[in-house]
Structures are given as structure tokens and as C-alpha cells.
PDB file of N, CA and C in Angstrom:
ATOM      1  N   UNK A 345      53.406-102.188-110.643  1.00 35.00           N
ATOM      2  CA  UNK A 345      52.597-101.461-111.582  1.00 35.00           C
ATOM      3  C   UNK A 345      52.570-102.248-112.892  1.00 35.00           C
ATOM      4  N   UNK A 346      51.324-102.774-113.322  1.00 40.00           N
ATOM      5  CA  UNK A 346      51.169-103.493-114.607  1.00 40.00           C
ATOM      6  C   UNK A 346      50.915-102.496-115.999  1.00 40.00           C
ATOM      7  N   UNK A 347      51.916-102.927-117.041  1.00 40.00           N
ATOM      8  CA  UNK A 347      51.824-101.745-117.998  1.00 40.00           C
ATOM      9  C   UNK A 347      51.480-102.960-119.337  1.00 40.00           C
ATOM     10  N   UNK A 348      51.168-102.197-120.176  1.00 37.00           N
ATOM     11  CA  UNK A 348      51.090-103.516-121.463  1.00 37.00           C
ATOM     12  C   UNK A 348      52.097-103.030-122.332  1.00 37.00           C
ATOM     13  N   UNK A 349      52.445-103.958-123.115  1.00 40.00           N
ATOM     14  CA  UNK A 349      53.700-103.909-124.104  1.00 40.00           C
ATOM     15  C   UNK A 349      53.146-104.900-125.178  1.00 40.00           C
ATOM     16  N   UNK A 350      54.102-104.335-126.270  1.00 44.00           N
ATOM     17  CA  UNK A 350      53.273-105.373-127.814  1.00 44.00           C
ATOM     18  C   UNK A 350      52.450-106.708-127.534  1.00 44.00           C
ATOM     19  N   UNK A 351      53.590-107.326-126.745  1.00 57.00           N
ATOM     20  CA  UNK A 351      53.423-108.484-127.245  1.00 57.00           C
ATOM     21  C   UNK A 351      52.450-109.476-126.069  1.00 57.00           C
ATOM     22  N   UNK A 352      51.981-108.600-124.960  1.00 78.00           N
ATOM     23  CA  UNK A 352      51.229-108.909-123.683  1.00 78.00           C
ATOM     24  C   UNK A 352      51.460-107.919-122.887  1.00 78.00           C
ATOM     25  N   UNK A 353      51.618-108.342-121.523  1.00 94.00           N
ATOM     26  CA  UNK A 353      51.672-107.382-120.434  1.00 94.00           C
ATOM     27  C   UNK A 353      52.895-107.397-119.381  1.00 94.00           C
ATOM     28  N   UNK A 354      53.603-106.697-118.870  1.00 91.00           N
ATOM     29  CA  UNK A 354      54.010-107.260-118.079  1.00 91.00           C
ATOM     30  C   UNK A 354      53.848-106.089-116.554  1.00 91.00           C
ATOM     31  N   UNK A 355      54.488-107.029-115.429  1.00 93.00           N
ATOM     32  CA  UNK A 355      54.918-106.172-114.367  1.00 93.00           C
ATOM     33  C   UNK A 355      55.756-106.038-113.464  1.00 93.00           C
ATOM     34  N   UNK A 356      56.190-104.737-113.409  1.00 95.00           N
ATOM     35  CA  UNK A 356      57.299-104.318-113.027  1.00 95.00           C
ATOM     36  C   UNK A 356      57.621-104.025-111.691  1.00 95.00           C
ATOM     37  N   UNK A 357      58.893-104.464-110.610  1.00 95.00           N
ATOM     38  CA  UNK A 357      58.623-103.841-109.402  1.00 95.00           C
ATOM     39  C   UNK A 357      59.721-103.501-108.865  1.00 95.00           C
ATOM     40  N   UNK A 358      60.191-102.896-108.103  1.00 96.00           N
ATOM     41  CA  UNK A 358      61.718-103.030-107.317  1.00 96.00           C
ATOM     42  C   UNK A 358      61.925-103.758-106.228  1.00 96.00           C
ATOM     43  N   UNK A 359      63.154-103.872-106.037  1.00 96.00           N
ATOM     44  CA  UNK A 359      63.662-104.538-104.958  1.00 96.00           C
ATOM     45  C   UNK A 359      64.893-104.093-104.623  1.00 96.00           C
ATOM     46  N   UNK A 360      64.543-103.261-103.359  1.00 95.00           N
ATOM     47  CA  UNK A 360      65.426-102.512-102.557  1.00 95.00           C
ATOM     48  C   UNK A 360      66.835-103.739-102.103  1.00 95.00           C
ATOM     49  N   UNK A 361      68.174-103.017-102.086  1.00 94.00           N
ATOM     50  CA  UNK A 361      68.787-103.494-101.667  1.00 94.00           C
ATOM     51  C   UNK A 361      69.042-103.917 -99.963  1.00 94.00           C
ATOM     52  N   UNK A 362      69.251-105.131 -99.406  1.00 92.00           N
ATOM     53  CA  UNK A 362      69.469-105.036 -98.116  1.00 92.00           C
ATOM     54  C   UNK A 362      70.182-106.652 -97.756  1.00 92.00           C
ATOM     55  N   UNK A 363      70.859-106.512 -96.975  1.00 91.00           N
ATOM     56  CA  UNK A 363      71.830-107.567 -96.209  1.00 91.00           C
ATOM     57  C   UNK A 363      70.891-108.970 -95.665  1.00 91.00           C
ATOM     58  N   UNK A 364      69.701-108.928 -95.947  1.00 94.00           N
ATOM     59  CA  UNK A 364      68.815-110.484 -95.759  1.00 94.00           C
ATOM     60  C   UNK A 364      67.882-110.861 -96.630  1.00 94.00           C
ATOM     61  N   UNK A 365      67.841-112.148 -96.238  1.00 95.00           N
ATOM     62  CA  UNK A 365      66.971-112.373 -97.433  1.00 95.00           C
ATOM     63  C   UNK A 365      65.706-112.113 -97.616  1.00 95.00           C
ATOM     64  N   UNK A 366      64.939-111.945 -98.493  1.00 95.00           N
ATOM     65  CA  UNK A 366      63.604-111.214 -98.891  1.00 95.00           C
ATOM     66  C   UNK A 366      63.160-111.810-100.324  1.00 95.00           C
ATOM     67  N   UNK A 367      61.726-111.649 -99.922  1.00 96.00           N
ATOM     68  CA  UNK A 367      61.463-112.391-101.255  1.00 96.00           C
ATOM     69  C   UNK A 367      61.209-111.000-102.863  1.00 96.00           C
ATOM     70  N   UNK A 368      62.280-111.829-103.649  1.00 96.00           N
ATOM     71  CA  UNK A 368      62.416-110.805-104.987  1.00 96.00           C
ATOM     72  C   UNK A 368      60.891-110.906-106.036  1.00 96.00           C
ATOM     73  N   UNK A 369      60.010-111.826-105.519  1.00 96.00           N
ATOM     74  CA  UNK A 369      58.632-111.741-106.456  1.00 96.00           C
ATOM     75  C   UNK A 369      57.966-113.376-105.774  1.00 96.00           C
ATOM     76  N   UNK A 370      56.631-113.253-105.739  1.00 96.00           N
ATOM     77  CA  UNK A 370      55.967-114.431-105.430  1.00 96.00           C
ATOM     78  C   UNK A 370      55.953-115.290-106.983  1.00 96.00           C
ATOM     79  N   UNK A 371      55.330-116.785-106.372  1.00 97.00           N
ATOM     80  CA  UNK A 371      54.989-117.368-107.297  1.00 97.00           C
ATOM     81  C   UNK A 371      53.667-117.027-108.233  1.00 97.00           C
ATOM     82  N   UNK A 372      53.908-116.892-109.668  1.00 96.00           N
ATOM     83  CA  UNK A 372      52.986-116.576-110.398  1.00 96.00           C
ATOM     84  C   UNK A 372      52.414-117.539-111.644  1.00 96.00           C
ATOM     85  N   UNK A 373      51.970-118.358-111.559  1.00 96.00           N
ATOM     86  CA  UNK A 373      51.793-119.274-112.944  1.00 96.00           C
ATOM     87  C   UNK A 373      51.113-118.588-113.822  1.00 96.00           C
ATOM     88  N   UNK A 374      50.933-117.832-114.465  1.00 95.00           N
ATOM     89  CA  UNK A 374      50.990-117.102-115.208  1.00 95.00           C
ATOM     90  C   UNK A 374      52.128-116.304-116.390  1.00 95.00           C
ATOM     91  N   UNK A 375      53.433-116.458-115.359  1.00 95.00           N
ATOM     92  CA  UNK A 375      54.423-115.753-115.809  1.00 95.00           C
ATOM     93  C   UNK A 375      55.184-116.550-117.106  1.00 95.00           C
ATOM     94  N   UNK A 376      55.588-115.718-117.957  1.00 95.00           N
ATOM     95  CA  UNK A 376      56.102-116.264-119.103  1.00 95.00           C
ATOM     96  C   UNK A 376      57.710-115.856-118.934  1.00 95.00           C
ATOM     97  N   UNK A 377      57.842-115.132-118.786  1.00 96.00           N
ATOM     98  CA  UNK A 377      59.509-114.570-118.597  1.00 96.00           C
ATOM     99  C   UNK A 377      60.128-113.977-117.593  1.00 96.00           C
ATOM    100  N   UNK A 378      60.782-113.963-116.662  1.00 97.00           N
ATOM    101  CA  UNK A 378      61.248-113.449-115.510  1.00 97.00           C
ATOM    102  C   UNK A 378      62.821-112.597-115.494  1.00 97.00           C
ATOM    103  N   UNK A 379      63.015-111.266-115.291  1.00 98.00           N
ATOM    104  CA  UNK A 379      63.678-110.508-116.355  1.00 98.00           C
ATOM    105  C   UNK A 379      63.914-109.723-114.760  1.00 98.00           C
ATOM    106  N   UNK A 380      65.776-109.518-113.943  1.00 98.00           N
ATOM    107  CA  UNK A 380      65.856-108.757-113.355  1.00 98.00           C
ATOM    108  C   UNK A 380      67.135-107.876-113.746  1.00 98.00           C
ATOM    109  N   UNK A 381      67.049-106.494-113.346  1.00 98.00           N
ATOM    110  CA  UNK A 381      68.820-105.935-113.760  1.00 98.00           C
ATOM    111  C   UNK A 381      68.726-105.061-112.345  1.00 98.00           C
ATOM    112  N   UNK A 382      70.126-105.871-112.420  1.00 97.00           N
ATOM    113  CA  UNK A 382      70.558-104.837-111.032  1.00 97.00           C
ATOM    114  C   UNK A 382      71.582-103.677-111.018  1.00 97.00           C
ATOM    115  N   UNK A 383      70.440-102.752-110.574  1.00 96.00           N
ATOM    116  CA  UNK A 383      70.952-101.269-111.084  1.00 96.00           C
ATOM    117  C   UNK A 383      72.171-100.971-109.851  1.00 96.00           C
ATOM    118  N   UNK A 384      72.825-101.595-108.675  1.00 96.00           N
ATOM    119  CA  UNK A 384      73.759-101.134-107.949  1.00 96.00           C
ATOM    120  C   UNK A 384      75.029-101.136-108.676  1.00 96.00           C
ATOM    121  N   UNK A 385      75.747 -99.919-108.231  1.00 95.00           N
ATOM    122  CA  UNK A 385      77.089 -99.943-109.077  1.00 95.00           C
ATOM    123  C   UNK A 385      78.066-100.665-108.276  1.00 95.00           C
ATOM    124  N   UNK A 386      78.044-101.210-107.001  1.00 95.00           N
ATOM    125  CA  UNK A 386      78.767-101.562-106.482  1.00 95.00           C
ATOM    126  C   UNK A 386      78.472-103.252-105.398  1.00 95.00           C
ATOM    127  N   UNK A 387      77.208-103.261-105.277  1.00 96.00           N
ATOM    128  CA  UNK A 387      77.018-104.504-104.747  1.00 96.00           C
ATOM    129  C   UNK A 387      76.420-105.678-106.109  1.00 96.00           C
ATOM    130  N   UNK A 388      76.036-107.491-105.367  1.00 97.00           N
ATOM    131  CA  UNK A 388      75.951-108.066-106.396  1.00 97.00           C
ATOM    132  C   UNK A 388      74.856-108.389-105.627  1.00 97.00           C
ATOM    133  N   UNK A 389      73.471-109.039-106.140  1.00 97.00           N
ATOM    134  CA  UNK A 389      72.762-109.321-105.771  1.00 97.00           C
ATOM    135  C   UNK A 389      72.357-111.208-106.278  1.00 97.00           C
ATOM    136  N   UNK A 390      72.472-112.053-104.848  1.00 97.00           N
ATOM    137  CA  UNK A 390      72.042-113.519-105.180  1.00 97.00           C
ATOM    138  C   UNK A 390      70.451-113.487-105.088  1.00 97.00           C
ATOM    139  N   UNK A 391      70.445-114.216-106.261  1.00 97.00           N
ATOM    140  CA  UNK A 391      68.835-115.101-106.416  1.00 97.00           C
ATOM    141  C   UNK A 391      68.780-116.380-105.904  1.00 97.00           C
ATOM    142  N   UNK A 392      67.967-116.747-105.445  1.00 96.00           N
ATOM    143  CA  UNK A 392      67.642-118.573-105.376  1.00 96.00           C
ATOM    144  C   UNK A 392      66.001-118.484-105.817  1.00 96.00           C
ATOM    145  N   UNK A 393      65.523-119.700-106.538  1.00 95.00           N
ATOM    146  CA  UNK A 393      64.643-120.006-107.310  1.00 95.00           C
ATOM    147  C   UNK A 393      64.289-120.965-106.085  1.00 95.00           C
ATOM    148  N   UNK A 394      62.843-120.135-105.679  1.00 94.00           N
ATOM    149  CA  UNK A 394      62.055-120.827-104.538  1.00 94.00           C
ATOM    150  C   UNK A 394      61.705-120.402-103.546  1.00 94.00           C
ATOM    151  N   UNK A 395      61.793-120.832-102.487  1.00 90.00           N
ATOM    152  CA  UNK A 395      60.723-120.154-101.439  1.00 90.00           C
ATOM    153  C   UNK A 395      61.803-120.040-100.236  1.00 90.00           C
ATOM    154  N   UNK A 396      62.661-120.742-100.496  1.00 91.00           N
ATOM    155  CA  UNK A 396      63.860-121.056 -99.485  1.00 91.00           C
ATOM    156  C   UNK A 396      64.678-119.987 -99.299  1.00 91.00           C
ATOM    157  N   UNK A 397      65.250-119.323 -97.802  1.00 92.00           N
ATOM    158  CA  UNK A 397      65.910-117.662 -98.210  1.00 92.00           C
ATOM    159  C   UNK A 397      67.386-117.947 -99.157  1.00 92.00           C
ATOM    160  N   UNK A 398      67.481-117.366 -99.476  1.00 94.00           N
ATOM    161  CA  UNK A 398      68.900-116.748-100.609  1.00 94.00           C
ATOM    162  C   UNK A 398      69.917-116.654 -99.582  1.00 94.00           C
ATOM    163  N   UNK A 399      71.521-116.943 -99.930  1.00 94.00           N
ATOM    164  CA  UNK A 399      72.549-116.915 -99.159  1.00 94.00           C
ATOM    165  C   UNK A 399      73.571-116.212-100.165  1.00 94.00           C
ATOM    166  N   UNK A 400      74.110-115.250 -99.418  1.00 94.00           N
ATOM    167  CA  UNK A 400      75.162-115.021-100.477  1.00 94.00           C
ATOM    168  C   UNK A 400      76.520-115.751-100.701  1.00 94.00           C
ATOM    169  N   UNK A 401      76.662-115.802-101.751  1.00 93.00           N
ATOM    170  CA  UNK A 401      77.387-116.352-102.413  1.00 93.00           C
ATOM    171  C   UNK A 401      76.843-118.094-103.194  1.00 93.00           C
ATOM    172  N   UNK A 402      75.763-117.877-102.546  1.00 94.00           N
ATOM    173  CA  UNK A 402      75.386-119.291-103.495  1.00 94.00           C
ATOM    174  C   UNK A 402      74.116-118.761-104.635  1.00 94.00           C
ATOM    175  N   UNK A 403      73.415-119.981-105.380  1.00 93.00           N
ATOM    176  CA  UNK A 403      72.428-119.284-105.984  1.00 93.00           C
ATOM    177  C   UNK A 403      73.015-118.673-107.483  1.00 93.00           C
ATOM    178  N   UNK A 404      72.019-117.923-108.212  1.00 96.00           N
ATOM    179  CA  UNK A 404      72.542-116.855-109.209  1.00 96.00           C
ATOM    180  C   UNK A 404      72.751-115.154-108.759  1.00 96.00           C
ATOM    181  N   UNK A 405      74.401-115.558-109.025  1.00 97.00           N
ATOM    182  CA  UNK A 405      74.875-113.746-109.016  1.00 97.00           C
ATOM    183  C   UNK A 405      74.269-112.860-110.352  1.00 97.00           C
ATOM    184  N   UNK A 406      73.974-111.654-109.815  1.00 98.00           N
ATOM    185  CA  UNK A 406      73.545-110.880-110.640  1.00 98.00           C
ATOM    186  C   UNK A 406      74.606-109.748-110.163  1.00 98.00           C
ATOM    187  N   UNK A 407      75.759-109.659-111.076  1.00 98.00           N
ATOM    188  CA  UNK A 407      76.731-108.402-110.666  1.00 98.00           C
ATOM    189  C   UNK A 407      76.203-107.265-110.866  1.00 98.00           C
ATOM    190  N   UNK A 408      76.814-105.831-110.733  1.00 97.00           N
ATOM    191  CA  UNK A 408      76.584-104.557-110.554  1.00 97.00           C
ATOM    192  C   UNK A 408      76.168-104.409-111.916  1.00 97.00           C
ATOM    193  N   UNK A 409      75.084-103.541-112.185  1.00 97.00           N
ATOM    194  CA  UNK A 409      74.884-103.204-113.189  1.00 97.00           C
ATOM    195  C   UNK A 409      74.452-104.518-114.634  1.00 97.00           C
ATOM    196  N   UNK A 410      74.174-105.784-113.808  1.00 98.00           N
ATOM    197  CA  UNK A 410      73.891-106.246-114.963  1.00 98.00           C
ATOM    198  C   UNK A 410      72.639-107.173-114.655  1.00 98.00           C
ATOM    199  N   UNK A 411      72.246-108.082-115.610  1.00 97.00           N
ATOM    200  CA  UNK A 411      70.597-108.347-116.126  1.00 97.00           C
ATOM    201  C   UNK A 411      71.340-109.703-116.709  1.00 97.00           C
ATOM    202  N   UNK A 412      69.656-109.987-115.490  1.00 98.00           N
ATOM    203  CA  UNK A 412      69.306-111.873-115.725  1.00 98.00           C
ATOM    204  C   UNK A 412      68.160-111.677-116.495  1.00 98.00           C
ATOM    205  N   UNK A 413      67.847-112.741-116.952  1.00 97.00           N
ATOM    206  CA  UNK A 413      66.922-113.666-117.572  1.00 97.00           C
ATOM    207  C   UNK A 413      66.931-114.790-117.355  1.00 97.00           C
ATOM    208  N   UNK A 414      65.850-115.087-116.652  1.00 95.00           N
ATOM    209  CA  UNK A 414      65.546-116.526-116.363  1.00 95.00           C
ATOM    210  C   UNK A 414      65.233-117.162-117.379  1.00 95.00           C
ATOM    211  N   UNK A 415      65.826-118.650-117.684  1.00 94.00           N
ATOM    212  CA  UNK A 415      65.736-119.482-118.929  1.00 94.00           C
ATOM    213  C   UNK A 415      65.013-120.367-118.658  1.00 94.00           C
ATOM    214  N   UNK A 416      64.157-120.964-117.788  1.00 93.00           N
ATOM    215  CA  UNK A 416      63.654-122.235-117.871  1.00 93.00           C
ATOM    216  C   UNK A 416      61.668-121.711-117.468  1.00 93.00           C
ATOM    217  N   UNK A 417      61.893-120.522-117.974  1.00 94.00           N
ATOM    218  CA  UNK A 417      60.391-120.206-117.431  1.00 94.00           C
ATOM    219  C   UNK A 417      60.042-120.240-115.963  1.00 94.00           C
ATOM    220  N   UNK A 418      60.459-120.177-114.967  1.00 96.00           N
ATOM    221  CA  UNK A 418      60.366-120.221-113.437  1.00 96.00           C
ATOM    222  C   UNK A 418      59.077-119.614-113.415  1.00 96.00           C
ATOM    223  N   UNK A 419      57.904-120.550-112.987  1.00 97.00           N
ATOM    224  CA  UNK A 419      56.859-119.221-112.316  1.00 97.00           C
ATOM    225  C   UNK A 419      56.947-119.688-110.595  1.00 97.00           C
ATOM    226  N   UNK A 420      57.586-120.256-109.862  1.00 97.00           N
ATOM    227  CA  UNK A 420      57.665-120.676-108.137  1.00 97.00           C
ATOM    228  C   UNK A 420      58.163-118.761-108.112  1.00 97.00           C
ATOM    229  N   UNK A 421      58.496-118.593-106.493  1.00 97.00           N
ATOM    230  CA  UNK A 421      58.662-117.576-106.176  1.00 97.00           C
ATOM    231  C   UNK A 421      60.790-117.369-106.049  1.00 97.00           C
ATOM    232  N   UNK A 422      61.228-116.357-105.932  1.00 97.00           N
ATOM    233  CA  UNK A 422      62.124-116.449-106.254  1.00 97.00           C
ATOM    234  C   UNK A 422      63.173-115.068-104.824  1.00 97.00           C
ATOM    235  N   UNK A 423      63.552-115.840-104.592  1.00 97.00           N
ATOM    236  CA  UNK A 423      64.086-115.153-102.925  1.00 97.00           C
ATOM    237  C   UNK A 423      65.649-114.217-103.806  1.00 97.00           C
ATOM    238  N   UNK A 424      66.022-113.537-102.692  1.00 96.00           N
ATOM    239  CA  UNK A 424      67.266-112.789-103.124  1.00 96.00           C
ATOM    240  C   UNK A 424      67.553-111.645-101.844  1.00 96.00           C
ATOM    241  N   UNK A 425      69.559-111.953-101.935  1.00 96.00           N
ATOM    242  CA  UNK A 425      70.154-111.320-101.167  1.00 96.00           C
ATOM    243  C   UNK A 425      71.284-110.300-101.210  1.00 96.00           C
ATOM    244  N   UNK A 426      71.276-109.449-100.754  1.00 96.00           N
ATOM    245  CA  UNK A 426      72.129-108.394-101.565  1.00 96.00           C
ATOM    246  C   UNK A 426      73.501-108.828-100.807  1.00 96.00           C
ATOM    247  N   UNK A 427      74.807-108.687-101.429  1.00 96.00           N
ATOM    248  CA  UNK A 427      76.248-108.259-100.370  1.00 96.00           C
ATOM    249  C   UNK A 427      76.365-107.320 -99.595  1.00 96.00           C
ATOM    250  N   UNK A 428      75.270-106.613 -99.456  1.00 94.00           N
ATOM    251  CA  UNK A 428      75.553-105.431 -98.571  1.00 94.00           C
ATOM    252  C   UNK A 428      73.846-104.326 -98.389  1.00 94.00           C
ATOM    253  N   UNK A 429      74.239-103.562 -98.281  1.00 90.00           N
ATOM    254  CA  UNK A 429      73.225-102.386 -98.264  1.00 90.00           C
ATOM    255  C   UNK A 429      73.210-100.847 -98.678  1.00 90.00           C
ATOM    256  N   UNK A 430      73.070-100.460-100.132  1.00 87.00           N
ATOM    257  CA  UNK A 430      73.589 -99.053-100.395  1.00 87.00           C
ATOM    258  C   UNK A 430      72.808 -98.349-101.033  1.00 87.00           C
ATOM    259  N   UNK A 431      71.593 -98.818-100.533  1.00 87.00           N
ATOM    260  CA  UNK A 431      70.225 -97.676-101.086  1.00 87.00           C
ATOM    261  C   UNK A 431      69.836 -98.304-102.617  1.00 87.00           C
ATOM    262  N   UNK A 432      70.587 -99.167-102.915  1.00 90.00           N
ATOM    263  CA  UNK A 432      70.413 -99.526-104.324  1.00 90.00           C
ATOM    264  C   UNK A 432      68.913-100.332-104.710  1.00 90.00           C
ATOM    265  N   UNK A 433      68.539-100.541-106.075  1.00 95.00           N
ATOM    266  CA  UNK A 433      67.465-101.530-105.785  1.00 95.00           C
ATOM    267  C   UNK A 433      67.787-102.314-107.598  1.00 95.00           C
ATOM    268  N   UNK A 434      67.265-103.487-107.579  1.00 97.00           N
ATOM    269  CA  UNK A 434      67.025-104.503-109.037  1.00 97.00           C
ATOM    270  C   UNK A 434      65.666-103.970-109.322  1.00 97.00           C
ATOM    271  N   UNK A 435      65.483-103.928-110.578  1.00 97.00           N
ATOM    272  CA  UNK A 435      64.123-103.770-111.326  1.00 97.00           C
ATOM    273  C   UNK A 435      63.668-105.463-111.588  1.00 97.00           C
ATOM    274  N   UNK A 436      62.326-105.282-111.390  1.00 97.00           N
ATOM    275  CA  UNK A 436      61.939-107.110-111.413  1.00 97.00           C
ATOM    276  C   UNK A 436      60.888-107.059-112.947  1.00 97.00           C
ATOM    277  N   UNK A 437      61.102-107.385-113.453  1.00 97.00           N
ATOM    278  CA  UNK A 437      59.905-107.400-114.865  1.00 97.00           C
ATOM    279  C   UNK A 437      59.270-109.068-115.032  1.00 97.00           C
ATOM    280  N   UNK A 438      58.388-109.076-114.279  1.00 96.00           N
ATOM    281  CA  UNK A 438      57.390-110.563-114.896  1.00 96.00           C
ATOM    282  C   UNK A 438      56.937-109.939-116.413  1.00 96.00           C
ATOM    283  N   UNK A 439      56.816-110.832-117.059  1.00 95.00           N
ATOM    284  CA  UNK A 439      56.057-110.886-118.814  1.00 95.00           C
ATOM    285  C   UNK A 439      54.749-112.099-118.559  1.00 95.00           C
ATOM    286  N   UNK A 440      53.997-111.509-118.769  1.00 93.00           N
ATOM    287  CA  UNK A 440      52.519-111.715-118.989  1.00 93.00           C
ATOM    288  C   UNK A 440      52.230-112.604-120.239  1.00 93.00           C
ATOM    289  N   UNK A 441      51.350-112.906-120.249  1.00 91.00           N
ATOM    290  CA  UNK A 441      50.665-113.333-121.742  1.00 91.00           C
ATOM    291  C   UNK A 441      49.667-112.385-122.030  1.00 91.00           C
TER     292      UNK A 441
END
């Protein structure tokens, strides 16, 4: 769902927790900021930057309850794997121009 905010637009999506890999957002060249928090209180969720599936334990951990920001502007697509499966999901926020 695309909403606008001051400073452009962005959009927002979830990503259900689950034990394989799946892709956490396609590639967008467009995207200016890539912004996830992972709302599980108990699992960690790996990212890998690309198209390639996500493995856990390699990649970027995103622990329980906490929020990445991607620093190098990534617009490729960006895969991710949970430790487990507990109904949980990450909020994904692309930033727009």
C-alpha cells in the first residue's frame, strides 16, 4: 500500500515469517531508502541483498524487535529468512522520491 509522507512517498508491506527463503521486496530503481523492523519477539530474521535465497545465519541479522536501514541505497531485490516460524511478520518500508 503506497501512502505519501513529507518528504515523498513511500511503500509499505509485510513479510510473514517462515523457515525458507522468500523474497523480502523486488528490485526497484526508484527506491531511495530501504527501511525493515522486525516485529517478532522471539525469532531473528536474515536478509541477503539480491536475488540469491537467504541462509540463516549468514547475510544481515535483524534481531527480535529491531530495525535495519539499509546504508548504501540498495535498489536490487533483497531475499530473507526467518529462524523459525511464529506467525510473526517484518514491516518493509521502500522511500520513494
Amino acid at each position: 500500500m503506497a501512502q505519501t509522507a513529507r518528504s515523498g512517498s513511500f511503500a509499505e508491506t509485510q513479510f510473514a515469517s517462515a523457515a525458507t527463503s522468500a523474497a523480502v521486496v523486488a528490485a526497484n530503481g526508484k527506491r531511495v531508502k530501504l527501511t525493515i523492523a522486525n516485529h517478532s519477539t522471539t525469532l531473528t530474521l536474515y536478509i541477503r541483498l539480491g536475488a540469491t535465497a537467504a541462509v540463516v545465519g549468514q547475510g544481515v541479522p535483524i534481531a527480535p524487535g529491531q530495525l535495519y536501514e539499509e546504508p548504501t541505497g540498495w535498489k536490487g531485490a533483497v531475499q530473507g529468512i526467518w529462524t523459525g516460524d511464529d506467525a510473526a511478520v517484518a514491516t518493509v518500508i521502500e522511500h520513494l522520491p
